[in-house]
Short mmCIF file of C-alpha atoms and ligand atoms in Angstrom, two decimals:
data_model
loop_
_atom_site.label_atom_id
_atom_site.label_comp_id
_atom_site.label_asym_id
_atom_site.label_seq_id
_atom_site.Cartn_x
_atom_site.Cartn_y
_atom_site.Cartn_z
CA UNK F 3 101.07 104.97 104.14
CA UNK F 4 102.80 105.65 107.14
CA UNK F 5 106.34 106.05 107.49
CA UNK F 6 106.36 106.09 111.30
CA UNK F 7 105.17 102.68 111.30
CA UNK F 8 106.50 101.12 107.65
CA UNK F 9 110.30 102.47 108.28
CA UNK F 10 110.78 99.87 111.42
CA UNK F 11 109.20 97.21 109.66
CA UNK F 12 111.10 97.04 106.44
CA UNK F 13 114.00 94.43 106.13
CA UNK F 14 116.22 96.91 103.65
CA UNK F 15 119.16 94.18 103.43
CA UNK F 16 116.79 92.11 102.31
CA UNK F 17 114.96 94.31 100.03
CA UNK F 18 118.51 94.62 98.73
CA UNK F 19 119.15 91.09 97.89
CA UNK F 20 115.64 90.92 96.83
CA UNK F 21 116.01 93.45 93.37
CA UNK F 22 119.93 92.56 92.95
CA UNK F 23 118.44 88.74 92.41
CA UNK F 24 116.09 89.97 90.20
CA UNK F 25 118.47 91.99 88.09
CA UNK F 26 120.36 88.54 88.11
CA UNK F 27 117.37 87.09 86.76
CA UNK F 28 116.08 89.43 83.83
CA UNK F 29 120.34 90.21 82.76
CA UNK F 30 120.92 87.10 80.69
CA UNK F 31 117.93 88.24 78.35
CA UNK F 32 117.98 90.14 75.11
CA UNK F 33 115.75 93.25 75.42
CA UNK F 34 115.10 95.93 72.60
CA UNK F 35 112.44 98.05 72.04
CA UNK F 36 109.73 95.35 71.40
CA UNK F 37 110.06 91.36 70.67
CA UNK F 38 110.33 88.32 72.76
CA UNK F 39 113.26 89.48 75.54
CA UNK F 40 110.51 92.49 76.63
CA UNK F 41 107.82 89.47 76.64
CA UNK F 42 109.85 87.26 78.70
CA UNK F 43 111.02 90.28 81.00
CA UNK F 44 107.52 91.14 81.54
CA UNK F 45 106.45 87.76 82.45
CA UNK F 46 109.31 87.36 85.51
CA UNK F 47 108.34 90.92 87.12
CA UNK F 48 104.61 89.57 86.83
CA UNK F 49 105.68 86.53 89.41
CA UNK F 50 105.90 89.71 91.48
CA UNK F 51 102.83 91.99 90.92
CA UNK F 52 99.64 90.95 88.35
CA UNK F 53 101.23 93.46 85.58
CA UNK F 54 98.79 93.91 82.58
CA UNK F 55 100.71 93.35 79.42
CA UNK F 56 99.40 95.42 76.47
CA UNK F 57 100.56 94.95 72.82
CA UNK F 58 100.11 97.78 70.47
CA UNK F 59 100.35 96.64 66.80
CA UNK F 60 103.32 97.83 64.36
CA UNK F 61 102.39 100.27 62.09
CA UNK F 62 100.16 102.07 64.92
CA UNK F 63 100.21 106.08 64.79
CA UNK F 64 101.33 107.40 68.50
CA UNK F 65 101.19 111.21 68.01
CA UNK F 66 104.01 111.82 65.26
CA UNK F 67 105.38 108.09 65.58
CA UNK F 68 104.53 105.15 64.19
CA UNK F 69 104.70 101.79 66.60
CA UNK F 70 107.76 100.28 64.85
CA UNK F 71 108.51 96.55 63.34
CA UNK F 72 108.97 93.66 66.11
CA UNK F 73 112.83 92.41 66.22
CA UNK F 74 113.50 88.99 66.65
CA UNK F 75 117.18 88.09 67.06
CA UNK F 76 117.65 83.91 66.62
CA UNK F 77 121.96 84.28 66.98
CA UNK F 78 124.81 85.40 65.53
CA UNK F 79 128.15 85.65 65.00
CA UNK F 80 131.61 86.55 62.98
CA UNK F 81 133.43 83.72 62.22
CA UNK F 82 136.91 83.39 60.81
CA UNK F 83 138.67 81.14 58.31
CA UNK F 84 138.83 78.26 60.47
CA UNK F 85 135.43 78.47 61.14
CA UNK F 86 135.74 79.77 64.79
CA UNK F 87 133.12 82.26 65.90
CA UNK F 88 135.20 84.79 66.76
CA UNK F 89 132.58 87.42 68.01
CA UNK F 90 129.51 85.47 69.73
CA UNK F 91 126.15 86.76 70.68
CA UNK F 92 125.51 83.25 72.56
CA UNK F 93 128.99 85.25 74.55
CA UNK F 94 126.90 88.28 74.97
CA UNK F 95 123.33 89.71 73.95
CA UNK F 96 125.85 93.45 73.73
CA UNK F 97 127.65 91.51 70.19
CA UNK F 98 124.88 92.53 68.09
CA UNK F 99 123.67 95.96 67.50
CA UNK F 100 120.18 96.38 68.31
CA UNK F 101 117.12 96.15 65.62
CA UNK F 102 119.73 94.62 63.12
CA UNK F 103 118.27 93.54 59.85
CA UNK F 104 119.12 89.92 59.50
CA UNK F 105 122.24 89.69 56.70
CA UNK F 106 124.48 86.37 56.39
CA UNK F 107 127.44 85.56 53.86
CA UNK F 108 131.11 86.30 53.74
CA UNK F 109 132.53 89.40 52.94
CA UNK F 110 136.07 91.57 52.86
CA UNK F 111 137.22 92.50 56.21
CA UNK F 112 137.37 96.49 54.88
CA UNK F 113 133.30 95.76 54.18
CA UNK F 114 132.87 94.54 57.62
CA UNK F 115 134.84 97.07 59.63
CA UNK F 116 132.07 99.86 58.23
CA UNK F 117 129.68 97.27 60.70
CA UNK F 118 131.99 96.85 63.98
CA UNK F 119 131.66 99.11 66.85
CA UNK F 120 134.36 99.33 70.02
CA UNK F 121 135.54 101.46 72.24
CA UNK F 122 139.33 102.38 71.83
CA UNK F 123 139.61 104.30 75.18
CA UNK F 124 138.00 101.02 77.01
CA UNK F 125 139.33 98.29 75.18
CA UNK F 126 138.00 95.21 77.08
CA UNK F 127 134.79 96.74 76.74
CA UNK F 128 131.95 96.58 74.47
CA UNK F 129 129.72 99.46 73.71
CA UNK F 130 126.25 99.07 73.49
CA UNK F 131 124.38 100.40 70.67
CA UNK F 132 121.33 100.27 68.67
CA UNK F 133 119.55 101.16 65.08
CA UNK F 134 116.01 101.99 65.90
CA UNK F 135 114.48 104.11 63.06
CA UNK F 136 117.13 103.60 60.26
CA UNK F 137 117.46 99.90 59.06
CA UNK F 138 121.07 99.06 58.98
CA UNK F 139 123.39 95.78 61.00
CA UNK F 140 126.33 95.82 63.32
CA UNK F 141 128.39 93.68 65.48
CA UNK F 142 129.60 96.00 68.94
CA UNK F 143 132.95 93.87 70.34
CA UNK F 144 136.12 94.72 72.62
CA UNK F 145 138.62 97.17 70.95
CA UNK F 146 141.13 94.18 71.40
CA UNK F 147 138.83 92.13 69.40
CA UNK F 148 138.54 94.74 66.88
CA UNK F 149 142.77 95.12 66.48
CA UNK F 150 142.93 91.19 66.27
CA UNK F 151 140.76 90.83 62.93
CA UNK F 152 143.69 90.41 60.51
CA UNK F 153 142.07 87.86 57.68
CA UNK F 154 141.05 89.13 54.14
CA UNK F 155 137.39 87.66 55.06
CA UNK F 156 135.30 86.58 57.46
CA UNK F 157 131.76 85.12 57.72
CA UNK F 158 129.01 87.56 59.15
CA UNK F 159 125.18 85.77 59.99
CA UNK F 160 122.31 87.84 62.30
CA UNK F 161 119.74 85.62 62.30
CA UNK F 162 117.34 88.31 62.73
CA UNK F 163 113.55 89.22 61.87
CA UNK F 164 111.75 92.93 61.56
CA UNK F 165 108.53 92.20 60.79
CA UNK F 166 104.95 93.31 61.48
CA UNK F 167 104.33 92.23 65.46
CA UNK F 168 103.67 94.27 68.60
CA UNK F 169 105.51 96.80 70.54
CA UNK F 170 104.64 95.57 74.67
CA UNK F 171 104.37 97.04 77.92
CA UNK F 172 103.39 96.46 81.25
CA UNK F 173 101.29 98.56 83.49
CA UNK F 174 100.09 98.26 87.20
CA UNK F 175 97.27 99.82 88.73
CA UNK F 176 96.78 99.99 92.56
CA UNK F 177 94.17 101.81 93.65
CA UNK F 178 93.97 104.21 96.55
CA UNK F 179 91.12 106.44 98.41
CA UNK F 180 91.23 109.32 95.42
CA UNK F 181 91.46 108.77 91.52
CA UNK F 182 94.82 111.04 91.63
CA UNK F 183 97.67 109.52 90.92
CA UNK F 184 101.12 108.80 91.64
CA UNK F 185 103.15 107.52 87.93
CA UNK F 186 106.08 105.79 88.21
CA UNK F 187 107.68 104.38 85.65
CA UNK F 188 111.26 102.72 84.59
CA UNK F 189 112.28 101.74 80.66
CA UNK F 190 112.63 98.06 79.97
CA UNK F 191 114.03 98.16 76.70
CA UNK F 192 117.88 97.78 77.49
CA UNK F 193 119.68 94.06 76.65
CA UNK F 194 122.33 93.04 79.21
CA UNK F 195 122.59 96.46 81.36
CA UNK F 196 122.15 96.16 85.21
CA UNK F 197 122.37 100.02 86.27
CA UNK F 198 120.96 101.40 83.08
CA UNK F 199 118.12 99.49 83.12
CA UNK F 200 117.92 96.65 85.08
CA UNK F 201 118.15 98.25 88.52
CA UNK F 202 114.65 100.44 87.41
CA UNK F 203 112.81 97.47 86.43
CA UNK F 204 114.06 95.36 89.94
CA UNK F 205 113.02 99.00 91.83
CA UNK F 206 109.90 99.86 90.55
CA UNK F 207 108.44 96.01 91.09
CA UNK F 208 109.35 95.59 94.27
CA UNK F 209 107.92 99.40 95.36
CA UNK F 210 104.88 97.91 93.48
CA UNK F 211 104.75 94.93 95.76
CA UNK F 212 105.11 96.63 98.82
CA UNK F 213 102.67 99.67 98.29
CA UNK F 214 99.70 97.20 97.36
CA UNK F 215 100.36 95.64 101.28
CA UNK F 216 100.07 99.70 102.27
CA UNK F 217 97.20 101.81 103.03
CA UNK F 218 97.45 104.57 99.78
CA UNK F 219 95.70 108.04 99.86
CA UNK F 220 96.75 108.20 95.76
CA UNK F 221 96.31 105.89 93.22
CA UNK F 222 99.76 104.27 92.09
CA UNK F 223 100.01 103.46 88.36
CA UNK F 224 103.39 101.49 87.44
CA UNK F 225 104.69 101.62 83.95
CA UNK F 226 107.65 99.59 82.18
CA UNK F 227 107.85 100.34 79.03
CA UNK F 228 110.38 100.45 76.06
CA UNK F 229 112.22 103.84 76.00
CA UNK F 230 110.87 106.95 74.04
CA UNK F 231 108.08 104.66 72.14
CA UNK F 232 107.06 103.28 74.92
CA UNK F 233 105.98 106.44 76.50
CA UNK F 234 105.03 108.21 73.62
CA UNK F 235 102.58 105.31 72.92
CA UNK F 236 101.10 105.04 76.53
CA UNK F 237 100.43 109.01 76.61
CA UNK F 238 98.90 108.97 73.13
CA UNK F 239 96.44 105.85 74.69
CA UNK F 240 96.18 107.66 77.67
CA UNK F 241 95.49 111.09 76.99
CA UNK F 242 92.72 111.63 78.74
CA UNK F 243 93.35 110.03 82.17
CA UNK F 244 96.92 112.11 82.06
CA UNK F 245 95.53 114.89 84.01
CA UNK F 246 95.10 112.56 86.99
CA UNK F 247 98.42 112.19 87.21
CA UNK F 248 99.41 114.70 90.18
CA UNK F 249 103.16 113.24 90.88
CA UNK F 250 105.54 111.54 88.68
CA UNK F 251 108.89 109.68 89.24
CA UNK F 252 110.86 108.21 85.98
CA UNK F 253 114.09 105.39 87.94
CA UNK F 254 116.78 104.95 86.38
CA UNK F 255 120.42 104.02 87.15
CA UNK F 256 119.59 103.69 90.65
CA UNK F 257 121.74 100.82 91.59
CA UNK F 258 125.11 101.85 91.73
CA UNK F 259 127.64 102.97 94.21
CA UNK F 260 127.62 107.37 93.63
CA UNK F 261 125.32 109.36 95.37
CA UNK F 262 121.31 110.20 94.87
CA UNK F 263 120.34 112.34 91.74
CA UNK F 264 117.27 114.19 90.76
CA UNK F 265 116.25 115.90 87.44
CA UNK F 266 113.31 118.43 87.93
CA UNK F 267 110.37 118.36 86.05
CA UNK F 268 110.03 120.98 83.78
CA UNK F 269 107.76 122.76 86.12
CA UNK F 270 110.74 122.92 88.56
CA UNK F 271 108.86 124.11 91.53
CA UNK F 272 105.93 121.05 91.56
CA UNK F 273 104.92 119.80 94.59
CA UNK F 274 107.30 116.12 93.41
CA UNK F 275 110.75 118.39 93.16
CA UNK F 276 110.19 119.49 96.55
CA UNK F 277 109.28 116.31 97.80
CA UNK F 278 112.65 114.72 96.67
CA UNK F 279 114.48 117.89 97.83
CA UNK F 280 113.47 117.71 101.08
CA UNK F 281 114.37 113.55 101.46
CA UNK F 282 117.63 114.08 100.15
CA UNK F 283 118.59 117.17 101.82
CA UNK F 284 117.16 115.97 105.25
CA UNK F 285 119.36 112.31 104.56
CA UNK F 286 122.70 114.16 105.27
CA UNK F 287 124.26 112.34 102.35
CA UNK F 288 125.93 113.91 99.33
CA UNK F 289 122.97 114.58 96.46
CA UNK F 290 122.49 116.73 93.31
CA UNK F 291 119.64 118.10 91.97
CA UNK F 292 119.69 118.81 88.18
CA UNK F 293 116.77 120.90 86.20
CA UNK F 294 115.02 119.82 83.84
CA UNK F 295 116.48 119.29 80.11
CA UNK F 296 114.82 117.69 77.26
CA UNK F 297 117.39 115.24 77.09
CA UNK F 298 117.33 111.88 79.24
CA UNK F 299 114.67 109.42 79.82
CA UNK F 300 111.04 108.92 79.66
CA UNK F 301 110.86 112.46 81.56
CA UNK F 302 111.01 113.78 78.47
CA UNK F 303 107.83 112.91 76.69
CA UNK F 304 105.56 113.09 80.21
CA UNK F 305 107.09 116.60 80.41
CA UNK F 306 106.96 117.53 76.70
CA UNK F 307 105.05 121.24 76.55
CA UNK F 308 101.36 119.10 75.79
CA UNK F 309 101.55 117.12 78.91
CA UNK F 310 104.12 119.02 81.41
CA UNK F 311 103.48 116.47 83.57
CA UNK F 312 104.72 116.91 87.41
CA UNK F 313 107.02 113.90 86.24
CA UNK F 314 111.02 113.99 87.65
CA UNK F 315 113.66 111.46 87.51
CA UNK F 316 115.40 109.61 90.55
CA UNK F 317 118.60 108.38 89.46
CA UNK F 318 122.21 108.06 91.19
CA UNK F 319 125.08 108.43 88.89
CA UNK F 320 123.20 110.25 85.59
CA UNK F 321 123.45 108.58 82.27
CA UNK F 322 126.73 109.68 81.01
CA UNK F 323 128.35 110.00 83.60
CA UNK F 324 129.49 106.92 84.71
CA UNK F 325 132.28 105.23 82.62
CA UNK F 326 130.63 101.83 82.34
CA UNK F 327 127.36 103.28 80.98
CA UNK F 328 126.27 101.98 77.83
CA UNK F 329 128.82 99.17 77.59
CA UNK F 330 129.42 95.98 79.14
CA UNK F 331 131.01 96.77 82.32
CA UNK F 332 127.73 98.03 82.99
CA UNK F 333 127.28 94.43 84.61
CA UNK F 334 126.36 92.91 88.13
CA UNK F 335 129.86 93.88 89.37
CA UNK F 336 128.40 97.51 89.37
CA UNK F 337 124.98 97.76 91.11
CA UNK F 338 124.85 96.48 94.61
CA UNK F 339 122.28 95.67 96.94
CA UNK F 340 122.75 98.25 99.72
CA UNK F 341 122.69 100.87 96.64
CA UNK F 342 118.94 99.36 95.42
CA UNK F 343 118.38 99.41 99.13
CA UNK F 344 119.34 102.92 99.63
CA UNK F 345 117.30 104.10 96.69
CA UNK F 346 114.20 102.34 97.42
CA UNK F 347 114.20 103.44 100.88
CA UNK F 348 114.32 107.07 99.75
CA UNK F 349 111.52 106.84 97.06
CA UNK F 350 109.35 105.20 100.22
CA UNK F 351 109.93 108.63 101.63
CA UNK F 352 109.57 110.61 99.22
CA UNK F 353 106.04 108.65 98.68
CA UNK F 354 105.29 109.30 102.48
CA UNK F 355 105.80 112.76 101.93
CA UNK F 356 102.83 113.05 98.78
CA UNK F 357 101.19 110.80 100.88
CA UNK F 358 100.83 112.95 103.55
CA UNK F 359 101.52 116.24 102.67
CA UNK F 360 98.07 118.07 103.70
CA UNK F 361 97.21 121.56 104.56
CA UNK F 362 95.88 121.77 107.97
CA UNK F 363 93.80 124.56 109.93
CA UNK F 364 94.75 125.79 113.52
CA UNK F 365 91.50 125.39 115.68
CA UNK F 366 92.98 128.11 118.58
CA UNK F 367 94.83 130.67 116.03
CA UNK F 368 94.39 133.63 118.70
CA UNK F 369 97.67 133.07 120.72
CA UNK F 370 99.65 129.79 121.20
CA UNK F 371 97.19 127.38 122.45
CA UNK F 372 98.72 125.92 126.09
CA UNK F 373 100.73 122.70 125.04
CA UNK F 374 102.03 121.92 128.75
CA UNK F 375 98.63 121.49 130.00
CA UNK F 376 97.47 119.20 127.01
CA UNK F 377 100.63 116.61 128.52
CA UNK F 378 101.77 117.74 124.66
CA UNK F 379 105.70 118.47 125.46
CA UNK F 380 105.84 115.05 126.90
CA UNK F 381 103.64 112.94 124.55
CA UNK F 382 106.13 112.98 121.95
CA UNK F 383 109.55 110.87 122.44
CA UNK F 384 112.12 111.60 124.54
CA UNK F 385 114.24 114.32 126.47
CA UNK F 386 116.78 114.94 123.40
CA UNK F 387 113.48 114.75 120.88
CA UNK F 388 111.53 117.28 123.37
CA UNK F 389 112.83 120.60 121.21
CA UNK F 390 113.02 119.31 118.24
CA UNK F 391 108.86 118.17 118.75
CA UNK F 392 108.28 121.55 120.82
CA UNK F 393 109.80 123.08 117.77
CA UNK F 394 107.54 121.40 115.10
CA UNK F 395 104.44 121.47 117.25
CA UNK F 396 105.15 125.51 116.91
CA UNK F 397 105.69 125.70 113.27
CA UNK F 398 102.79 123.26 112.68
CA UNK F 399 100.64 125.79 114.53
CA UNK F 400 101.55 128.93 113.56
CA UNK F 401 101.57 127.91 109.88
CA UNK F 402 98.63 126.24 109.42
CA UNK F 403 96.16 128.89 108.39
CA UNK F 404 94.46 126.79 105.82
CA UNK F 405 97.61 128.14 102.66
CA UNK F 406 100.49 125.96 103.57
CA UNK F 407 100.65 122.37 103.33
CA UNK F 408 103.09 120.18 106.01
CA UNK F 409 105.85 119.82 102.70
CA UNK F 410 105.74 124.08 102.69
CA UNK F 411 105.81 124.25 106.37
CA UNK F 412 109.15 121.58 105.89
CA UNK F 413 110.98 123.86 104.14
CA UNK F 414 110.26 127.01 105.66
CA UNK F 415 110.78 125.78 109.11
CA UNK F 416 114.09 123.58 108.22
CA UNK F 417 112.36 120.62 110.27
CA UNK F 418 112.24 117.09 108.74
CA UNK F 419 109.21 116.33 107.18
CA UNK F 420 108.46 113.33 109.27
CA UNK F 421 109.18 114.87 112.55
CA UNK F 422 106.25 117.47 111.45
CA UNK F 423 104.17 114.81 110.44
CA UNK F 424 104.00 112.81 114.00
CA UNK F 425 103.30 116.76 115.54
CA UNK F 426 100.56 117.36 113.31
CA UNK F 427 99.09 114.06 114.40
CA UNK F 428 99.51 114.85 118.19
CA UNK F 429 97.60 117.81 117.28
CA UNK F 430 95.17 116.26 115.66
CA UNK F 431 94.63 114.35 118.62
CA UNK F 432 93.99 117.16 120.75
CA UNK F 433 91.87 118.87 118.71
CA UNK F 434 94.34 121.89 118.12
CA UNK F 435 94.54 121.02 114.23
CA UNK F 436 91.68 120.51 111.42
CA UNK F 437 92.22 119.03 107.84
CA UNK F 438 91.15 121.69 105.32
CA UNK F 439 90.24 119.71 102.61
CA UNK F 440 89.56 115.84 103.07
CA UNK F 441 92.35 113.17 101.39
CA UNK F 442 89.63 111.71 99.23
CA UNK F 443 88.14 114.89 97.53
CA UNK F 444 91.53 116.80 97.33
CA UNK F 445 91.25 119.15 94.20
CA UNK F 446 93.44 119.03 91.45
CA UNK F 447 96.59 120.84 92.03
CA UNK F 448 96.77 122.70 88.29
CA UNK F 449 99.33 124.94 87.44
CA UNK F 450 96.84 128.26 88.75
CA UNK F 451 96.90 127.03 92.74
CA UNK F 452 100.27 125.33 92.75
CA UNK F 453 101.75 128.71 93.17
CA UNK F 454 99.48 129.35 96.15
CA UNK F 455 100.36 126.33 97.70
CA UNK F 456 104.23 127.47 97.87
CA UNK F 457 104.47 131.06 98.86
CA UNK F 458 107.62 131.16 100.95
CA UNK F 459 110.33 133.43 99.98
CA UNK F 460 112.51 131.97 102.75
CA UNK F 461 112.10 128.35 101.68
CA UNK F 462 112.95 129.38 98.35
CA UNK F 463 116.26 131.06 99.68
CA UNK F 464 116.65 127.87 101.53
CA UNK F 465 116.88 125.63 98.87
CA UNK F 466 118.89 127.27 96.64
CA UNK F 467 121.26 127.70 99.32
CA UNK F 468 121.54 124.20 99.57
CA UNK F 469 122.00 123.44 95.58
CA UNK F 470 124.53 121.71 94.83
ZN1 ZN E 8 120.28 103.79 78.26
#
């Protein structure tokens, strides 16, 4: 992958339209951690990319959980005296609290008020919330829905199941020239949410779909799976082809209007922090970088202390911190095309960097080598590009002694990555530069040599200069 010659080529508006439709598509359907509405979301984002579909069986140990029941949800509803279904799930898949056992009959309106969920500060709102791992039912509704229940009784039916079945996932595997790969991964397990989760899902297939039309150094594997479980059971399926796994990005919330986010791995310093550091800084938009805490998404279990996986998460507004979060209002009025567009263009660069972040050898170290009389000043854009391409020709040179990659390089020199990039080619080209170790046979980065890779004290100052 190139990003010299993919960035001119790529239709963003459309790309944008593209994953808003599809978030259009999967937002009508009932997700929760397993059942039909995964099955069914699985089987639209495979008219995109030939997604395997696994199904682990209930009752399955995944480290120290068990693969839970499957929950089926048919309808249901409160209705009042008349008869009038009052609170609706046909209204909205958000009515019902998810993995409710199935209960029907009438009861006091005291009894049912211990079952009803709202949100008093957002009263046209309803919260979203679910009942994984304890068995229990609930109906979530507006807080003006909740202050206009005034019988003595009222009918209550779930039409649910939680029976023995399958918890599913889908996983994508695109080859490149080495067995390492790149994860990336979004949770599917959210009902009628667009930014949290449907803008993930809509994301990570359409980055799937163009990367298997690109050239690819790694090997991409693409995982959406239910929350928590869904993770824990790939890794514990998985173990051994984990340490493969050289770069990791968890998306999430990326399709609404705040700036770019980023939550470190719990390495902090792996080669995938640095990568998103240096898109977003270079962007000249507002971003935040967040460490790492063992509270969030799927993050969590690839970077739990057995795994401490190279795995971060590229979000835009965190969880939590946007009002709408977790209720209804978390709808298609709130993510927007350009803001899927915006996002997917940045995890294309931040791709382009892994892709091509290699460590280089100068092949005339003794003294600059003459550039002028190689035509290398002019070879490379323009008049008002000439210093800036002087300047990373330099860098390139003087840095490449076989211990810095072009990503280290980046940030000690304050130069774009892609503007190094197209000088270490030129180099190349003139025989002034040597790959050290060949793309196909490049050693496992373990914790031991990452630290080599990264030496510079003034990069470091750099960056946390620029924290924000
Ligand atoms: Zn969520």
């Amino acid at each position: 992958m190139d990003w010299a010659t993919l960035e001119p080529s790529l239709n963003l508006t459309e790309i944008g339209e593209q994953a808003y439709r599809l978030i259009a598509e999967l937002y009508p359907l009932c997700r929760s951690i397993t059942g039909e509405g995964v099955r069914q979301t699985l089987a639209i984002v495979q008219q995109h990319i030939p997604l395997t579909v696994h199904e682990v069986p209930t009752g399955t140990r995944v480290f120290d959980w068990t693969v839970p029941k499957e929950w089926e949800i048919r309808d249901a509803y409160i209705k009042n005296a008349k008869g009038e279904r009052i609170v609706d799930f046909r209204n909205s898949n958000l009515h019902v609290v998810s993995y409710s056992a199935p209960v029907r009959g009438k009861i006091s309106l005291t009894e049912l008020k211990e079952h009803l969920f709202s949100l008093p500060d957002r009263p046209d709102w309803i919260p979203y919330r679910t009942s994984y791992y304890k068995e229990n039912w609930g109906f979530c509704l507006t807080h003006n829905q909740l202050l206009s229940l005034d019988g003595e009784s009222y009918e209550v039916l779930i039409d649910s199941s939680l029976r023995a079945g399958q918890l599913t996932y889908g996983e994508f595997y695109l080859p490149g020239t080495t067995r390492d790969e790149v994860l990336l991964t979004s949770h599917i397990c959210h009902p009628s949410l667009c930014n949290d989760n449907l803008s993930g899902i809509a994301l990570l297939t359409l980055l799937a779909k163009l990367l298997a039309s690109q050239p690819r150094c790694y090997s991409y594997r693409f995982l959406f799976i239910p929350g928590t479980i869904g993770s824990i059971t790939w890794l514990a399926r998985n173990e051994a082809r984990v340490r493969r796994i050289k770069h990791g990005l968890v998306l999430a919330c990326v399709g609404d209007p705040g700036h770019s986010s980023y939550k470190k791995s719990r390495r902090g310093d792996a080669e995938i922090d640095q990568a998103v550091r240096h898109v977003l800084e270079h962007l000249g938009q507002e971003y935040e970088i967040l460490d790492f805490s063992p509270y969030g998404y799927d993050e969590r279990q690839f970077c739990s202390p057995g795994f401490n996986l190279p795995v971060g998460c590229l979000m835009r507004t965190p969880h939590g911190r946007f009002p709408e979060y977790h209720t209804s209002a978390d709808n298609l009025d709130l993510v927007r095309p350009e803001c899927l567009a915006d996002s997917f263009s940045k995890c294309l660069a931040i791709l382009n960097v892994l892709e091509n972040n290699r460590t280089y050898l100068n092949q005339n170290p003794k003294c600059e080598p003459q550039l002028g009389k190689r035509g290398l000043y002019s070879t490379m854009g323009g008049q008002a590009e000439a210093r800036v391409n002087e300047l990373a020709m330099l860098w390139v040179l003087n840095l490449s002694d076989g211990m810095h990659t072009l990503l280290d390089i980046a940030n000690r020199s304050g130069v774009a990555f892609d503007t190094l990039q197209r000088a270490a080619q030129a180099l190349l080209q003139h025989g002034l530069l040597k790959e050290c170790v060949k793309a196909a046979s490049r050693p496992p980065r373990t914790s031991e040599n990452e630290g080599k890779m990264n030496p510079t004290a003034i990069g470091d100052t750099r960056r946390k200069g620029s924290k924000r």
